[in-house]
mmCIF file of C-alpha atoms in Angstrom:
data_model
loop_
_atom_site.group_PDB
_atom_site.id
_atom_site.type_symbol
_atom_site.label_atom_id
_atom_site.label_comp_id
_atom_site.label_asym_id
_atom_site.label_seq_id
_atom_site.Cartn_x
_atom_site.Cartn_y
_atom_site.Cartn_z
ATOM 1 C CA UNK A 1 -143.320 35.834 -3.723
ATOM 2 C CA UNK A 2 -143.293 37.126 -7.268
ATOM 3 C CA UNK A 3 -140.021 37.897 -9.045
ATOM 4 C CA UNK A 4 -139.313 40.703 -11.498
ATOM 5 C CA UNK A 5 -137.382 39.908 -14.711
ATOM 6 C CA UNK A 6 -134.296 41.322 -12.951
ATOM 7 C CA UNK A 7 -134.384 39.269 -9.726
ATOM 8 C CA UNK A 8 -131.452 37.046 -10.717
ATOM 9 C CA UNK A 9 -129.440 40.141 -11.691
ATOM 10 C CA UNK A 10 -129.953 41.571 -8.193
ATOM 11 C CA UNK A 11 -128.920 38.321 -6.527
ATOM 12 C CA UNK A 12 -125.821 38.064 -8.740
ATOM 13 C CA UNK A 13 -124.893 41.629 -7.703
ATOM 14 C CA UNK A 14 -125.076 40.616 -4.040
ATOM 15 C CA UNK A 15 -128.265 42.500 -3.167
ATOM 16 C CA UNK A 16 -129.937 42.005 0.190
ATOM 17 C CA UNK A 17 -133.360 40.768 -0.901
ATOM 18 C CA UNK A 18 -136.670 40.970 0.974
ATOM 19 C CA UNK A 19 -140.396 40.760 0.318
ATOM 20 C CA UNK A 20 -142.071 44.033 -0.671
ATOM 21 C CA UNK A 21 -145.686 44.209 -1.919
ATOM 22 C CA UNK A 22 -145.563 40.499 -2.695
ATOM 23 C CA UNK A 23 -142.334 40.769 -4.718
ATOM 24 C CA UNK A 24 -138.802 39.589 -3.978
ATOM 25 C CA UNK A 25 -137.062 42.976 -4.140
ATOM 26 C CA UNK A 26 -133.519 44.327 -3.578
ATOM 27 C CA UNK A 27 -133.342 46.399 -0.376
ATOM 28 C CA UNK A 28 -129.655 47.343 -0.654
ATOM 29 C CA UNK A 29 -126.410 46.419 -2.428
ATOM 30 C CA UNK A 30 -123.386 48.403 -1.195
ATOM 31 C CA UNK A 31 -125.314 50.050 1.664
ATOM 32 C CA UNK A 32 -128.057 52.671 1.843
ATOM 33 C CA UNK A 33 -125.761 55.675 2.452
ATOM 34 C CA UNK A 34 -123.452 54.751 -0.417
ATOM 35 C CA UNK A 35 -126.359 54.134 -2.821
ATOM 36 C CA UNK A 36 -128.116 57.323 -1.716
ATOM 37 C CA UNK A 37 -124.963 59.385 -2.392
ATOM 38 C CA UNK A 38 -124.543 57.768 -5.834
ATOM 39 C CA UNK A 39 -128.014 58.970 -6.891
ATOM 40 C CA UNK A 40 -127.614 62.481 -5.452
ATOM 41 C CA UNK A 41 -124.176 63.029 -7.037
ATOM 42 C CA UNK A 42 -124.015 60.767 -10.115
ATOM 43 C CA UNK A 43 -126.542 58.086 -11.149
ATOM 44 C CA UNK A 44 -128.228 54.924 -9.950
ATOM 45 C CA UNK A 45 -130.605 52.348 -11.394
ATOM 46 C CA UNK A 46 -133.693 51.065 -9.566
ATOM 47 C CA UNK A 47 -135.761 48.052 -10.561
ATOM 48 C CA UNK A 48 -139.337 49.176 -9.926
ATOM 49 C CA UNK A 49 -141.009 46.573 -12.135
ATOM 50 C CA UNK A 50 -143.307 45.679 -9.227
ATOM 51 C CA UNK A 51 -145.329 48.873 -9.879
ATOM 52 C CA UNK A 52 -148.724 48.541 -11.579
ATOM 53 C CA UNK A 53 -149.677 49.794 -15.038
ATOM 54 C CA UNK A 54 -153.190 50.032 -16.504
ATOM 55 C CA UNK A 55 -154.110 51.081 -20.047
ATOM 56 C CA UNK A 56 -157.454 52.884 -20.479
ATOM 57 C CA UNK A 57 -158.709 53.251 -24.051
ATOM 58 C CA UNK A 58 -161.657 54.646 -25.925
ATOM 59 C CA UNK A 59 -163.763 57.772 -26.314
ATOM 60 C CA UNK A 60 -164.791 57.742 -22.625
ATOM 61 C CA UNK A 61 -161.321 57.009 -21.201
ATOM 62 C CA UNK A 62 -160.664 60.633 -20.237
ATOM 63 C CA UNK A 63 -164.130 60.979 -18.687
ATOM 64 C CA UNK A 64 -163.460 57.941 -16.447
ATOM 65 C CA UNK A 65 -160.042 59.293 -15.401
ATOM 66 C CA UNK A 66 -161.601 62.682 -14.647
ATOM 67 C CA UNK A 67 -164.242 61.095 -12.409
ATOM 68 C CA UNK A 68 -161.872 58.897 -10.379
ATOM 69 C CA UNK A 69 -158.811 61.192 -10.048
ATOM 70 C CA UNK A 70 -158.409 64.516 -8.243
ATOM 71 C CA UNK A 71 -156.180 66.324 -10.765
ATOM 72 C CA UNK A 72 -157.413 67.684 -14.102
ATOM 73 C CA UNK A 73 -156.328 65.174 -16.752
ATOM 74 C CA UNK A 74 -158.047 67.209 -19.519
ATOM 75 C CA UNK A 75 -154.958 69.453 -19.412
ATOM 76 C CA UNK A 76 -152.775 66.566 -20.644
ATOM 77 C CA UNK A 77 -151.680 66.430 -24.261
ATOM 78 C CA UNK A 78 -149.915 63.445 -25.862
ATOM 79 C CA UNK A 79 -146.462 63.011 -24.327
ATOM 80 C CA UNK A 80 -147.342 64.569 -20.967
ATOM 81 C CA UNK A 81 -147.733 62.957 -17.559
ATOM 82 C CA UNK A 82 -149.392 64.117 -14.350
ATOM 83 C CA UNK A 83 -149.260 63.260 -10.658
ATOM 84 C CA UNK A 84 -152.691 62.634 -9.177
ATOM 85 C CA UNK A 85 -154.627 60.617 -6.625
ATOM 86 C CA UNK A 86 -157.757 58.474 -6.449
ATOM 87 C CA UNK A 87 -160.012 59.873 -3.697
ATOM 88 C CA UNK A 88 -162.348 57.451 -1.923
ATOM 89 C CA UNK A 89 -165.999 58.176 -1.047
ATOM 90 C CA UNK A 90 -165.019 59.731 2.309
ATOM 91 C CA UNK A 91 -162.339 62.026 0.863
ATOM 92 C CA UNK A 92 -159.430 59.752 1.827
ATOM 93 C CA UNK A 93 -156.919 58.421 -0.711
ATOM 94 C CA UNK A 94 -157.294 55.042 -2.435
ATOM 95 C CA UNK A 95 -153.844 55.541 -4.004
ATOM 96 C CA UNK A 96 -151.571 58.136 -5.570
ATOM 97 C CA UNK A 97 -150.606 57.563 -9.193
ATOM 98 C CA UNK A 98 -149.192 58.923 -12.438
ATOM 99 C CA UNK A 99 -151.440 59.515 -15.454
ATOM 100 C CA UNK A 100 -149.740 59.327 -18.875
ATOM 101 C CA UNK A 101 -151.493 60.685 -21.964
ATOM 102 C CA UNK A 102 -150.488 58.371 -24.829
ATOM 103 C CA UNK A 103 -153.121 59.662 -27.264
ATOM 104 C CA UNK A 104 -155.203 62.676 -26.343
ATOM 105 C CA UNK A 105 -158.794 61.838 -25.293
ATOM 106 C CA UNK A 106 -158.250 58.207 -26.315
ATOM 107 C CA UNK A 107 -155.366 56.278 -24.703
ATOM 108 C CA UNK A 108 -153.937 56.715 -21.208
ATOM 109 C CA UNK A 109 -151.616 54.737 -18.957
ATOM 110 C CA UNK A 110 -152.054 54.852 -15.188
ATOM 111 C CA UNK A 111 -149.090 53.881 -12.998
ATOM 112 C CA UNK A 112 -150.094 52.773 -9.506
ATOM 113 C CA UNK A 113 -148.390 51.474 -6.375
ATOM 114 C CA UNK A 114 -147.452 47.805 -6.290
ATOM 115 C CA UNK A 115 -149.363 47.030 -3.091
ATOM 116 C CA UNK A 116 -152.547 48.616 -4.489
ATOM 117 C CA UNK A 117 -152.765 47.059 -7.970
ATOM 118 C CA UNK A 118 -155.844 44.911 -7.286
ATOM 119 C CA UNK A 119 -157.494 47.532 -5.049
ATOM 120 C CA UNK A 120 -157.039 50.285 -7.670
ATOM 121 C CA UNK A 121 -158.169 48.063 -10.551
ATOM 122 C CA UNK A 122 -161.369 47.178 -8.666
ATOM 123 C CA UNK A 123 -161.990 50.815 -7.692
ATOM 124 C CA UNK A 124 -161.589 52.145 -11.253
ATOM 125 C CA UNK A 125 -163.587 49.210 -12.709
ATOM 126 C CA UNK A 126 -166.460 49.974 -10.297
ATOM 127 C CA UNK A 127 -166.676 53.485 -11.771
ATOM 128 C CA UNK A 128 -166.314 52.306 -15.390
ATOM 129 C CA UNK A 129 -169.947 52.781 -16.388
ATOM 130 C CA UNK A 130 -169.222 53.672 -20.035
ATOM 131 C CA UNK A 131 -167.415 50.474 -21.059
ATOM 132 C CA UNK A 132 -163.972 52.009 -21.294
ATOM 133 C CA UNK A 133 -161.511 49.384 -22.531
ATOM 134 C CA UNK A 134 -159.220 48.571 -19.585
ATOM 135 C CA UNK A 135 -156.055 46.444 -19.636
ATOM 136 C CA UNK A 136 -153.968 45.533 -16.601
ATOM 137 C CA UNK A 137 -150.467 45.248 -18.133
ATOM 138 C CA UNK A 138 -148.622 45.192 -14.784
ATOM 139 C CA UNK A 139 -147.291 41.625 -15.034
ATOM 140 C CA UNK A 140 -145.736 42.069 -18.473
ATOM 141 C CA UNK A 141 -144.352 45.596 -17.996
ATOM 142 C CA UNK A 142 -140.790 46.267 -16.841
ATOM 143 C CA UNK A 143 -139.960 49.571 -15.195
ATOM 144 C CA UNK A 144 -136.426 50.792 -14.526
ATOM 145 C CA UNK A 145 -135.728 54.184 -12.937
ATOM 146 C CA UNK A 146 -132.327 55.622 -13.776
ATOM 147 C CA UNK A 147 -131.963 58.598 -11.463
ATOM 148 C CA UNK A 148 -129.325 61.206 -10.723
ATOM 149 C CA UNK A 149 -127.755 64.324 -12.263
ATOM 150 C CA UNK A 150 -125.713 62.288 -14.770
ATOM 151 C CA UNK A 151 -128.377 59.682 -15.624
ATOM 152 C CA UNK A 152 -129.537 61.100 -18.965
ATOM 153 C CA UNK A 153 -125.958 61.764 -20.133
ATOM 154 C CA UNK A 154 -125.116 58.110 -19.533
ATOM 155 C CA UNK A 155 -128.219 56.850 -21.360
ATOM 156 C CA UNK A 156 -128.303 59.246 -24.339
ATOM 157 C CA UNK A 157 -125.990 57.060 -26.532
ATOM 158 C CA UNK A 158 -128.535 54.212 -26.226
ATOM 159 C CA UNK A 159 -131.387 56.050 -27.963
ATOM 160 C CA UNK A 160 -132.268 58.501 -30.762
ATOM 161 C CA UNK A 161 -134.807 60.190 -28.471
ATOM 162 C CA UNK A 162 -133.416 63.474 -27.151
ATOM 163 C CA UNK A 163 -133.600 62.532 -23.474
ATOM 164 C CA UNK A 164 -131.141 65.253 -22.432
ATOM 165 C CA UNK A 165 -133.840 67.857 -23.168
ATOM 166 C CA UNK A 166 -136.891 65.893 -22.067
ATOM 167 C CA UNK A 167 -138.885 68.286 -19.867
ATOM 168 C CA UNK A 168 -139.996 67.221 -16.384
ATOM 169 C CA UNK A 169 -143.225 65.170 -16.520
ATOM 170 C CA UNK A 170 -143.056 64.609 -20.280
ATOM 171 C CA UNK A 171 -142.237 61.381 -22.098
ATOM 172 C CA UNK A 172 -141.437 59.957 -25.512
ATOM 173 C CA UNK A 173 -141.697 56.510 -27.072
ATOM 174 C CA UNK A 174 -139.101 54.992 -29.353
ATOM 175 C CA UNK A 175 -136.111 52.708 -29.690
ATOM 176 C CA UNK A 176 -133.791 52.228 -26.714
ATOM 177 C CA UNK A 177 -130.801 49.855 -26.578
ATOM 178 C CA UNK A 178 -132.042 48.226 -29.783
ATOM 179 C CA UNK A 179 -135.509 47.567 -28.351
ATOM 180 C CA UNK A 180 -138.606 49.146 -29.938
ATOM 181 C CA UNK A 181 -141.630 50.686 -28.205
ATOM 182 C CA UNK A 182 -139.822 51.827 -25.054
ATOM 183 C CA UNK A 183 -141.482 54.666 -23.136
ATOM 184 C CA UNK A 184 -138.934 57.063 -21.595
ATOM 185 C CA UNK A 185 -140.351 59.422 -19.002
ATOM 186 C CA UNK A 186 -138.718 62.402 -17.258
ATOM 187 C CA UNK A 187 -140.173 61.413 -13.902
ATOM 188 C CA UNK A 188 -138.853 59.807 -10.732
ATOM 189 C CA UNK A 189 -139.180 59.532 -6.977
ATOM 190 C CA UNK A 190 -135.796 60.918 -5.931
ATOM 191 C CA UNK A 191 -135.702 64.625 -6.814
ATOM 192 C CA UNK A 192 -132.277 64.010 -8.374
ATOM 193 C CA UNK A 193 -133.268 64.151 -12.058
ATOM 194 C CA UNK A 194 -133.181 61.269 -14.515
ATOM 195 C CA UNK A 195 -135.753 59.116 -16.283
ATOM 196 C CA UNK A 196 -137.996 56.095 -15.869
ATOM 197 C CA UNK A 197 -138.259 53.599 -18.707
ATOM 198 C CA UNK A 198 -141.198 51.272 -19.395
ATOM 199 C CA UNK A 199 -141.023 48.326 -21.760
ATOM 200 C CA UNK A 200 -142.561 44.908 -22.309
ATOM 201 C CA UNK A 201 -140.790 41.854 -20.961
ATOM 202 C CA UNK A 202 -140.482 39.733 -24.133
ATOM 203 C CA UNK A 203 -137.802 38.103 -26.294
ATOM 204 C CA UNK A 204 -135.106 38.705 -23.697
ATOM 205 C CA UNK A 205 -135.607 42.508 -23.923
ATOM 206 C CA UNK A 206 -135.327 42.920 -20.145
ATOM 207 C CA UNK A 207 -131.809 41.422 -20.092
ATOM 208 C CA UNK A 208 -130.848 43.329 -23.214
ATOM 209 C CA UNK A 209 -131.848 46.706 -21.745
ATOM 210 C CA UNK A 210 -130.378 46.053 -18.266
ATOM 211 C CA UNK A 211 -127.055 44.889 -19.760
ATOM 212 C CA UNK A 212 -126.892 47.828 -22.198
ATOM 213 C CA UNK A 213 -127.481 50.338 -19.384
ATOM 214 C CA UNK A 214 -124.747 48.774 -17.267
ATOM 215 C CA UNK A 215 -122.319 48.469 -20.148
ATOM 216 C CA UNK A 216 -122.898 52.176 -20.892
ATOM 217 C CA UNK A 217 -123.031 53.505 -17.317
ATOM 218 C CA UNK A 218 -120.958 51.018 -15.330
ATOM 219 C CA UNK A 219 -117.629 52.598 -16.258
ATOM 220 C CA UNK A 220 -119.070 56.021 -15.319
ATOM 221 C CA UNK A 221 -120.028 55.014 -11.810
ATOM 222 C CA UNK A 222 -123.646 53.953 -12.333
ATOM 223 C CA UNK A 223 -124.731 51.857 -9.338
ATOM 224 C CA UNK A 224 -127.661 49.516 -8.692
ATOM 225 C CA UNK A 225 -129.898 50.978 -5.979
ATOM 226 C CA UNK A 226 -132.295 49.190 -3.622
ATOM 227 C CA UNK A 227 -135.582 50.162 -2.017
ATOM 228 C CA UNK A 228 -133.800 51.314 1.166
ATOM 229 C CA UNK A 229 -132.115 54.266 -0.559
ATOM 230 C CA UNK A 230 -135.259 54.871 -2.626
ATOM 231 C CA UNK A 231 -137.014 55.556 0.678
ATOM 232 C CA UNK A 232 -134.337 57.907 2.083
ATOM 233 C CA UNK A 233 -134.149 59.795 -1.241
ATOM 234 C CA UNK A 234 -137.911 60.348 -1.476
ATOM 235 C CA UNK A 235 -138.113 61.315 2.191
ATOM 236 C CA UNK A 236 -135.439 64.017 1.797
ATOM 237 C CA UNK A 237 -137.665 65.489 -0.940
ATOM 238 C CA UNK A 238 -140.815 65.294 1.205
ATOM 239 C CA UNK A 239 -142.497 62.960 -1.319
ATOM 240 C CA UNK A 240 -145.391 60.965 0.161
ATOM 241 C CA UNK A 241 -145.233 57.179 0.427
ATOM 242 C CA UNK A 242 -148.586 55.432 0.198
ATOM 243 C CA UNK A 243 -149.326 53.399 3.312
ATOM 244 C CA UNK A 244 -147.121 55.690 5.421
ATOM 245 C CA UNK A 245 -147.816 59.362 4.715
ATOM 246 C CA UNK A 246 -151.083 58.982 2.829
ATOM 247 C CA UNK A 247 -153.786 56.307 2.954
ATOM 248 C CA UNK A 248 -157.560 55.775 2.975
ATOM 249 C CA UNK A 249 -157.913 57.921 6.114
ATOM 250 C CA UNK A 250 -155.896 60.981 4.987
ATOM 251 C CA UNK A 251 -157.257 63.605 2.617
ATOM 252 C CA UNK A 252 -155.147 65.169 -0.139
ATOM 253 C CA UNK A 253 -155.689 68.590 1.481
ATOM 254 C CA UNK A 254 -154.317 67.400 4.836
ATOM 255 C CA UNK A 255 -151.362 65.847 3.006
ATOM 256 C CA UNK A 256 -150.417 69.107 1.266
ATOM 257 C CA UNK A 257 -151.710 67.783 -2.065
ATOM 258 C CA UNK A 258 -154.166 70.615 -2.687
ATOM 259 C CA UNK A 259 -152.175 71.336 -5.859
ATOM 260 C CA UNK A 260 -153.394 68.029 -7.387
ATOM 261 C CA UNK A 261 -156.991 68.584 -6.207
ATOM 262 C CA UNK A 262 -158.841 70.552 -8.891
ATOM 263 C CA UNK A 263 -162.387 71.715 -8.183
ATOM 264 C CA UNK A 264 -162.928 72.744 -11.812
ATOM 265 C CA UNK A 265 -164.399 69.296 -12.565
ATOM 266 C CA UNK A 266 -166.544 66.666 -10.904
ATOM 267 C CA UNK A 267 -164.803 63.750 -9.162
ATOM 268 C CA UNK A 268 -165.280 61.283 -6.304
ATOM 269 C CA UNK A 269 -165.776 63.032 -2.932
ATOM 270 C CA UNK A 270 -165.460 66.484 -4.480
ATOM 271 C CA UNK A 271 -168.151 67.984 -2.142
ATOM 272 C CA UNK A 272 -166.360 66.583 0.937
ATOM 273 C CA UNK A 273 -162.984 67.980 -0.138
ATOM 274 C CA UNK A 274 -164.531 71.283 -1.199
ATOM 275 C CA UNK A 275 -166.108 71.666 2.257
ATOM 276 C CA UNK A 276 -162.744 70.805 3.801
ATOM 277 C CA UNK A 277 -161.076 73.495 1.724
ATOM 278 C CA UNK A 278 -163.672 76.089 2.759
ATOM 279 C CA UNK A 279 -163.703 75.164 6.443
ATOM 280 C CA UNK A 280 -159.966 74.485 6.606
ATOM 281 C CA UNK A 281 -158.282 71.250 7.694
ATOM 282 C CA UNK A 282 -157.692 70.498 11.376
ATOM 283 C CA UNK A 283 -154.396 68.675 10.869
ATOM 284 C CA UNK A 284 -151.569 68.913 8.374
ATOM 285 C CA UNK A 285 -148.685 66.775 7.119
ATOM 286 C CA UNK A 286 -145.461 68.565 8.076
ATOM 287 C CA UNK A 287 -141.747 67.957 7.757
ATOM 288 C CA UNK A 288 -139.602 68.153 10.857
ATOM 289 C CA UNK A 289 -135.981 67.729 11.834
ATOM 290 C CA UNK A 290 -134.799 66.385 15.155
ATOM 291 C CA UNK A 291 -133.179 68.807 17.588
ATOM 292 C CA UNK A 292 -132.504 66.104 20.212
ATOM 293 C CA UNK A 293 -130.662 62.919 19.249
ATOM 294 C CA UNK A 294 -132.930 60.112 18.088
ATOM 295 C CA UNK A 295 -134.607 58.787 14.935
ATOM 296 C CA UNK A 296 -138.369 59.237 14.488
ATOM 297 C CA UNK A 297 -140.185 56.108 13.302
ATOM 298 C CA UNK A 298 -143.530 55.398 11.646
ATOM 299 C CA UNK A 299 -146.392 55.635 14.184
ATOM 300 C CA UNK A 300 -144.403 57.288 17.009
ATOM 301 C CA UNK A 301 -146.571 59.863 18.800
ATOM 302 C CA UNK A 302 -145.950 63.565 18.257
ATOM 303 C CA UNK A 303 -146.583 65.595 21.419
ATOM 304 C CA UNK A 304 -146.463 69.149 22.705
ATOM 305 C CA UNK A 305 -144.101 70.339 25.448
ATOM 306 C CA UNK A 306 -146.606 69.252 28.118
ATOM 307 C CA UNK A 307 -146.721 65.707 26.725
ATOM 308 C CA UNK A 308 -150.188 65.978 25.115
ATOM 309 C CA UNK A 309 -150.541 64.016 21.870
ATOM 310 C CA UNK A 310 -150.884 66.366 18.890
ATOM 311 C CA UNK A 311 -150.206 63.941 16.041
ATOM 312 C CA UNK A 312 -148.129 61.015 14.806
ATOM 313 C CA UNK A 313 -145.036 60.303 12.731
ATOM 314 C CA UNK A 314 -145.655 58.833 9.253
ATOM 315 C CA UNK A 315 -142.035 58.500 8.023
ATOM 316 C CA UNK A 316 -138.620 59.074 9.563
ATOM 317 C CA UNK A 317 -134.947 58.367 8.925
ATOM 318 C CA UNK A 318 -131.387 59.542 9.381
ATOM 319 C CA UNK A 319 -131.061 61.639 6.191
ATOM 320 C CA UNK A 320 -127.791 60.676 4.439
ATOM 321 C CA UNK A 321 -127.436 64.044 2.632
ATOM 322 C CA UNK A 322 -128.007 66.058 5.806
ATOM 323 C CA UNK A 323 -126.392 63.886 8.462
ATOM 324 C CA UNK A 324 -129.396 64.533 10.685
ATOM 325 C CA UNK A 325 -132.651 62.800 11.571
ATOM 326 C CA UNK A 326 -135.772 63.991 9.745
ATOM 327 C CA UNK A 327 -139.389 62.948 9.572
ATOM 328 C CA UNK A 328 -142.887 63.631 8.326
ATOM 329 C CA UNK A 329 -146.065 63.459 10.310
ATOM 330 C CA UNK A 330 -149.572 64.788 10.855
ATOM 331 C CA UNK A 331 -149.955 67.427 13.562
ATOM 332 C CA UNK A 332 -152.833 69.581 14.784
ATOM 333 C CA UNK A 333 -152.943 72.797 12.769
ATOM 334 C CA UNK A 334 -151.971 74.874 15.819
ATOM 335 C CA UNK A 335 -148.554 73.148 15.819
ATOM 336 C CA UNK A 336 -147.986 73.085 12.042
ATOM 337 C CA UNK A 337 -146.300 76.458 11.502
ATOM 338 C CA UNK A 338 -142.649 76.664 10.438
ATOM 339 C CA UNK A 339 -140.154 76.422 13.327
ATOM 340 C CA UNK A 340 -142.891 75.200 15.710
ATOM 341 C CA UNK A 341 -141.411 73.115 18.526
ATOM 342 C CA UNK A 342 -142.797 69.601 18.672
ATOM 343 C CA UNK A 343 -141.732 66.502 20.586
ATOM 344 C CA UNK A 344 -141.432 62.909 19.405
ATOM 345 C CA UNK A 345 -142.431 60.272 21.933
ATOM 346 C CA UNK A 346 -139.666 57.656 21.969
ATOM 347 C CA UNK A 347 -140.322 55.065 24.672
ATOM 348 C CA UNK A 348 -140.754 57.199 27.818
ATOM 349 C CA UNK A 349 -138.851 60.206 26.509
ATOM 350 C CA UNK A 350 -139.905 63.375 24.713
ATOM 351 C CA UNK A 351 -137.335 64.254 22.051
ATOM 352 C CA UNK A 352 -137.416 67.809 20.741
ATOM 353 C CA UNK A 353 -137.903 68.491 17.008
ATOM 354 C CA UNK A 354 -138.894 71.508 14.917
ATOM 355 C CA UNK A 355 -141.176 71.912 11.932
ATOM 356 C CA UNK A 356 -139.300 72.721 8.703
ATOM 357 C CA UNK A 357 -140.133 73.354 5.056
ATOM 358 C CA UNK A 358 -140.270 70.687 2.319
ATOM 359 C CA UNK A 359 -138.059 69.587 0.668
ATOM 360 C CA UNK A 360 -135.462 68.895 3.335
ATOM 361 C CA UNK A 361 -132.582 69.122 0.823
#
């Protein structure tokens, strides 16, 4: 198992550790419900240094990004980021990712899922026919997400960058906690506000930044947060998790990601997805809440009232903010409308649920 530069910090804080995407990661500290509430009401810090980062440089960098991603990266100016995905040749999803425009038409950073670093690198490299300069900086890049309604207020004294007024999906580079060349991005996977900060792990900078954040935020209730609460937070927002809600067999249109699928440019599997858009999809990713008592789990069958299989659960949990069980799953289009009654197959029982709108909170 790989460690992040913060592994010993997590252990010292009493985190429950487990393997995730090949890394020794904190799953929880004080408990998922407590950590979840801290992020929704105040602020929490996540170590997400296991994520992957690639730099693409040169005059053909944008062209390569345009060909391999579904969203239109030509709309990005320096200091802006974009959510996108890498379609495969069949119209499924290789990965979902963030595209950061560092220098317009010249330098971009792609942020990919930890479990897909090698897969994504190979996929993009395969399409790199114009010798775009590519650097995999994943192993030397630290990433901390400080999320919650009070996150930027806590961090503002540590930097000259005006992070209080950083617009959603924009970023700035500068000095943070005495460390130069830190990228601060108004992004996150919680729906609770806050920032994500990227920096190189050198000269003890990781310790310096972690300690400065805790010295600044610790007295104001900042808490360390594990991957357990990260999952419940993203699920309450209806954000997709790669490997659960989206994968190589699901199309962005089925997953409700038509908004990041732009047919104004040429990209991998565009004709397949265009046909799908014209003909309409046959299944759709929906959110649902349980009516009967029970927690839906990944891969449970979704059925109709007669017990016929109409889909499957991709994610499910007891939502801490709602005090009720919620889930996401693919269902046949005929059962995807709001308030539709569906049933989750749990062992030999059919538990009633109803389709609801995203986000759940």
